[in-house]
């Protein structure tokens, strides 16, 4: 666990998921070439407030990932019409996000905010197979609310979608994450 970046540092990616009863969870991820940090940054049962939260903070600058099979997918058309850089996630994207998430957890390259909602979701979560090549995603078939964990994983994928400055002599964001 880690406190993460300062409150005024914009995340590199956001993700939205929702439980079966439409409790929305938004997670943010800050990432550089070596480490990443993810946290749940919003939770609400109010769809309109969730939509406005994402629009106000993401805009065209921060990629947002929402799984196409999530109850949160209902937000996608309105986010797109508002100009948000929203990516509709596929099963392949879920496998990619979960693989990236687990690989970085095992390598001690991903920290989190030690939030009860995420910890509870992690304790309740199980995996489901995606395809036949070893890919997997978080299993949402029962009604246990694992939305904070799904959003956490998808936020890591969203952070990998952010265009980073390129060219010699340019630094990345100028931020450093301290992991202890």
mmCIF file of C-alpha atoms in Angstrom:
data_model
loop_
_atom_site.group_PDB
_atom_site.id
_atom_site.type_symbol
_atom_site.label_atom_id
_atom_site.label_comp_id
_atom_site.label_asym_id
_atom_site.label_seq_id
_atom_site.Cartn_x
_atom_site.Cartn_y
_atom_site.Cartn_z
ATOM 1 C CA UNK A 1 0.000 0.000 0.000
ATOM 2 C CA UNK A 2 1.021 3.606 -0.487
ATOM 3 C CA UNK A 3 -0.481 7.059 -0.131
ATOM 4 C CA UNK A 4 0.014 7.667 -3.846
ATOM 5 C CA UNK A 5 0.632 10.964 -5.598
ATOM 6 C CA UNK A 6 -0.404 14.376 -4.320
ATOM 7 C CA UNK A 7 -4.082 15.263 -4.661
ATOM 8 C CA UNK A 8 -3.370 17.834 -7.382
ATOM 9 C CA UNK A 9 -1.675 15.319 -9.737
ATOM 10 C CA UNK A 10 -4.000 14.161 -12.490
ATOM 11 C CA UNK A 11 -4.194 10.410 -13.025
ATOM 12 C CA UNK A 12 -3.007 8.774 -16.235
ATOM 13 C CA UNK A 13 -6.194 6.725 -16.553
ATOM 14 C CA UNK A 14 -9.667 6.262 -15.107
ATOM 15 C CA UNK A 15 -12.107 3.371 -15.179
ATOM 16 C CA UNK A 16 -15.738 2.987 -14.212
ATOM 17 C CA UNK A 17 -17.532 -0.169 -13.137
ATOM 18 C CA UNK A 18 -20.842 -0.816 -11.414
ATOM 19 C CA UNK A 19 -22.313 -3.567 -9.303
ATOM 20 C CA UNK A 20 -25.462 -5.458 -10.264
ATOM 21 C CA UNK A 21 -27.489 -2.943 -8.237
ATOM 22 C CA UNK A 22 -25.734 -0.021 -9.975
ATOM 23 C CA UNK A 23 -23.359 1.119 -7.271
ATOM 24 C CA UNK A 24 -20.760 2.930 -9.371
ATOM 25 C CA UNK A 25 -17.040 2.822 -8.637
ATOM 26 C CA UNK A 26 -14.435 4.973 -10.353
ATOM 27 C CA UNK A 27 -10.769 4.119 -10.004
ATOM 28 C CA UNK A 28 -7.752 6.168 -11.032
ATOM 29 C CA UNK A 29 -4.257 5.004 -11.893
ATOM 30 C CA UNK A 30 -1.031 6.958 -11.955
ATOM 31 C CA UNK A 31 1.764 5.173 -13.802
ATOM 32 C CA UNK A 32 5.279 5.639 -15.054
ATOM 33 C CA UNK A 33 7.682 3.216 -16.708
ATOM 34 C CA UNK A 34 8.427 1.391 -13.456
ATOM 35 C CA UNK A 35 5.533 1.703 -11.011
ATOM 36 C CA UNK A 36 1.808 2.294 -10.875
ATOM 37 C CA UNK A 37 -0.602 3.319 -8.131
ATOM 38 C CA UNK A 38 -4.378 2.816 -8.220
ATOM 39 C CA UNK A 39 -7.172 4.027 -5.951
ATOM 40 C CA UNK A 40 -10.938 4.175 -5.887
ATOM 41 C CA UNK A 41 -11.670 7.893 -6.250
ATOM 42 C CA UNK A 42 -15.480 7.917 -6.437
ATOM 43 C CA UNK A 43 -18.294 5.645 -5.309
ATOM 44 C CA UNK A 44 -21.976 6.419 -5.641
ATOM 45 C CA UNK A 45 -25.325 4.935 -6.520
ATOM 46 C CA UNK A 46 -26.197 8.125 -8.406
ATOM 47 C CA UNK A 47 -25.675 7.592 -12.144
ATOM 48 C CA UNK A 48 -26.067 11.267 -13.071
ATOM 49 C CA UNK A 49 -23.531 12.356 -10.439
ATOM 50 C CA UNK A 50 -21.104 9.654 -11.586
ATOM 51 C CA UNK A 51 -21.444 10.791 -15.181
ATOM 52 C CA UNK A 52 -20.784 14.424 -14.246
ATOM 53 C CA UNK A 53 -17.806 13.445 -12.082
ATOM 54 C CA UNK A 54 -16.132 11.674 -15.015
ATOM 55 C CA UNK A 55 -16.921 14.441 -17.515
ATOM 56 C CA UNK A 56 -15.554 17.144 -15.202
ATOM 57 C CA UNK A 57 -12.297 15.347 -14.478
ATOM 58 C CA UNK A 58 -11.429 13.298 -17.571
ATOM 59 C CA UNK A 59 -12.464 15.386 -20.540
ATOM 60 C CA UNK A 60 -10.338 14.618 -23.577
ATOM 61 C CA UNK A 61 -7.127 14.432 -21.535
ATOM 62 C CA UNK A 62 -7.505 11.267 -19.469
ATOM 63 C CA UNK A 63 -8.489 7.922 -21.016
ATOM 64 C CA UNK A 64 -11.464 6.193 -19.398
ATOM 65 C CA UNK A 65 -12.132 2.459 -19.771
ATOM 66 C CA UNK A 66 -15.552 0.887 -19.200
ATOM 67 C CA UNK A 67 -16.175 -2.804 -19.851
ATOM 68 C CA UNK A 68 -18.882 -3.253 -22.480
ATOM 69 C CA UNK A 69 -20.586 -5.937 -20.351
ATOM 70 C CA UNK A 70 -20.651 -3.876 -17.145
ATOM 71 C CA UNK A 71 -23.788 -2.176 -15.851
ATOM 72 C CA UNK A 72 -21.644 0.995 -16.147
ATOM 73 C CA UNK A 73 -21.673 0.603 -19.948
ATOM 74 C CA UNK A 74 -24.852 2.688 -19.970
ATOM 75 C CA UNK A 75 -22.597 5.719 -19.386
ATOM 76 C CA UNK A 76 -20.553 5.189 -22.569
ATOM 77 C CA UNK A 77 -22.812 6.974 -25.113
ATOM 78 C CA UNK A 78 -23.218 10.051 -22.911
ATOM 79 C CA UNK A 79 -19.501 10.204 -22.098
ATOM 80 C CA UNK A 80 -18.645 9.986 -25.790
ATOM 81 C CA UNK A 81 -21.156 12.699 -26.661
ATOM 82 C CA UNK A 82 -19.547 14.891 -23.986
ATOM 83 C CA UNK A 83 -16.150 14.444 -25.670
ATOM 84 C CA UNK A 84 -14.605 12.147 -23.065
ATOM 85 C CA UNK A 85 -11.812 9.862 -24.297
ATOM 86 C CA UNK A 86 -13.765 6.726 -23.358
ATOM 87 C CA UNK A 87 -12.744 3.248 -24.469
ATOM 88 C CA UNK A 88 -15.354 0.501 -24.595
ATOM 89 C CA UNK A 89 -13.594 -2.511 -23.148
ATOM 90 C CA UNK A 90 -13.901 -5.975 -24.657
ATOM 91 C CA UNK A 91 -13.323 -9.385 -23.104
ATOM 92 C CA UNK A 92 -9.789 -9.200 -24.496
ATOM 93 C CA UNK A 93 -9.289 -5.848 -22.789
ATOM 94 C CA UNK A 94 -10.475 -7.345 -19.491
ATOM 95 C CA UNK A 95 -7.961 -10.189 -19.849
ATOM 96 C CA UNK A 96 -5.239 -7.670 -20.682
ATOM 97 C CA UNK A 97 -6.160 -5.469 -17.699
ATOM 98 C CA UNK A 98 -6.279 -8.361 -15.229
ATOM 99 C CA UNK A 99 -3.027 -9.838 -16.543
ATOM 100 C CA UNK A 100 -1.305 -6.460 -16.304
ATOM 101 C CA UNK A 101 -2.744 -5.879 -12.824
ATOM 102 C CA UNK A 102 -1.689 -9.293 -11.486
ATOM 103 C CA UNK A 103 1.754 -9.153 -13.095
ATOM 104 C CA UNK A 104 2.474 -5.810 -11.466
ATOM 105 C CA UNK A 105 1.094 -6.904 -8.089
ATOM 106 C CA UNK A 106 3.318 -10.009 -8.095
ATOM 107 C CA UNK A 107 6.344 -7.908 -9.143
ATOM 108 C CA UNK A 108 5.657 -5.319 -6.390
ATOM 109 C CA UNK A 109 5.240 -2.617 -9.045
ATOM 110 C CA UNK A 110 1.603 -1.706 -8.269
ATOM 111 C CA UNK A 111 0.519 -0.043 -5.059
ATOM 112 C CA UNK A 112 -2.942 0.881 -3.861
ATOM 113 C CA UNK A 113 -4.525 3.112 -1.281
ATOM 114 C CA UNK A 114 -5.487 0.278 1.146
ATOM 115 C CA UNK A 115 -9.152 1.221 0.830
ATOM 116 C CA UNK A 116 -11.731 -1.008 2.549
ATOM 117 C CA UNK A 117 -13.964 -1.132 -0.557
ATOM 118 C CA UNK A 118 -11.124 -2.435 -2.737
ATOM 119 C CA UNK A 119 -9.836 -4.818 -0.061
ATOM 120 C CA UNK A 120 -13.335 -6.272 0.484
ATOM 121 C CA UNK A 121 -13.835 -6.711 -3.258
ATOM 122 C CA UNK A 122 -10.466 -8.453 -3.582
ATOM 123 C CA UNK A 123 -11.330 -10.884 -0.786
ATOM 124 C CA UNK A 124 -14.655 -11.750 -2.477
ATOM 125 C CA UNK A 125 -13.437 -11.877 -6.073
ATOM 126 C CA UNK A 126 -12.940 -14.988 -8.137
ATOM 127 C CA UNK A 127 -11.551 -15.395 -11.625
ATOM 128 C CA UNK A 128 -13.316 -16.514 -14.783
ATOM 129 C CA UNK A 129 -11.651 -17.793 -17.921
ATOM 130 C CA UNK A 130 -11.597 -15.603 -21.004
ATOM 131 C CA UNK A 131 -10.904 -17.621 -24.117
ATOM 132 C CA UNK A 132 -8.723 -20.718 -24.098
ATOM 133 C CA UNK A 133 -5.226 -19.242 -23.927
ATOM 134 C CA UNK A 134 -5.074 -18.563 -20.178
ATOM 135 C CA UNK A 135 -6.671 -15.115 -20.128
ATOM 136 C CA UNK A 136 -8.998 -14.328 -17.250
ATOM 137 C CA UNK A 137 -11.176 -11.624 -15.777
ATOM 138 C CA UNK A 138 -12.907 -10.946 -12.503
ATOM 139 C CA UNK A 139 -16.083 -13.043 -12.242
ATOM 140 C CA UNK A 140 -19.152 -10.870 -11.700
ATOM 141 C CA UNK A 141 -21.786 -13.602 -12.019
ATOM 142 C CA UNK A 142 -22.890 -13.421 -8.419
ATOM 143 C CA UNK A 143 -24.145 -10.222 -6.829
ATOM 144 C CA UNK A 144 -21.103 -9.554 -4.654
ATOM 145 C CA UNK A 145 -19.945 -5.999 -5.311
ATOM 146 C CA UNK A 146 -16.477 -6.317 -6.815
ATOM 147 C CA UNK A 147 -16.853 -3.122 -8.876
ATOM 148 C CA UNK A 148 -14.032 -1.339 -6.974
ATOM 149 C CA UNK A 149 -11.598 -4.132 -7.935
ATOM 150 C CA UNK A 150 -12.781 -4.305 -11.556
ATOM 151 C CA UNK A 151 -12.427 -0.524 -11.841
ATOM 152 C CA UNK A 152 -8.961 -0.770 -10.238
ATOM 153 C CA UNK A 153 -7.820 -3.296 -12.855
ATOM 154 C CA UNK A 154 -9.329 -1.399 -15.782
ATOM 155 C CA UNK A 155 -7.802 1.880 -14.543
ATOM 156 C CA UNK A 156 -4.367 0.288 -14.890
ATOM 157 C CA UNK A 157 -5.206 -0.535 -18.506
ATOM 158 C CA UNK A 158 -6.518 3.004 -19.051
ATOM 159 C CA UNK A 159 -3.242 4.474 -17.768
ATOM 160 C CA UNK A 160 -1.357 2.438 -20.380
ATOM 161 C CA UNK A 161 -3.482 4.089 -23.099
ATOM 162 C CA UNK A 162 -2.459 7.642 -22.235
ATOM 163 C CA UNK A 163 -0.225 9.202 -24.824
ATOM 164 C CA UNK A 164 3.097 9.991 -23.275
ATOM 165 C CA UNK A 165 5.370 12.753 -24.561
ATOM 166 C CA UNK A 166 7.841 11.420 -27.088
ATOM 167 C CA UNK A 167 11.165 12.606 -28.433
ATOM 168 C CA UNK A 168 14.627 12.990 -27.054
ATOM 169 C CA UNK A 169 15.206 15.400 -24.275
ATOM 170 C CA UNK A 170 11.611 15.419 -23.140
ATOM 171 C CA UNK A 171 10.840 14.155 -19.715
ATOM 172 C CA UNK A 172 7.678 12.244 -18.987
ATOM 173 C CA UNK A 173 5.303 13.836 -16.522
ATOM 174 C CA UNK A 174 8.052 15.028 -14.187
ATOM 175 C CA UNK A 175 6.459 13.017 -11.373
ATOM 176 C CA UNK A 176 8.094 10.316 -9.370
ATOM 177 C CA UNK A 177 6.284 7.770 -7.314
ATOM 178 C CA UNK A 178 7.924 6.596 -4.116
ATOM 179 C CA UNK A 179 7.065 3.040 -3.183
ATOM 180 C CA UNK A 180 8.080 1.933 0.263
#
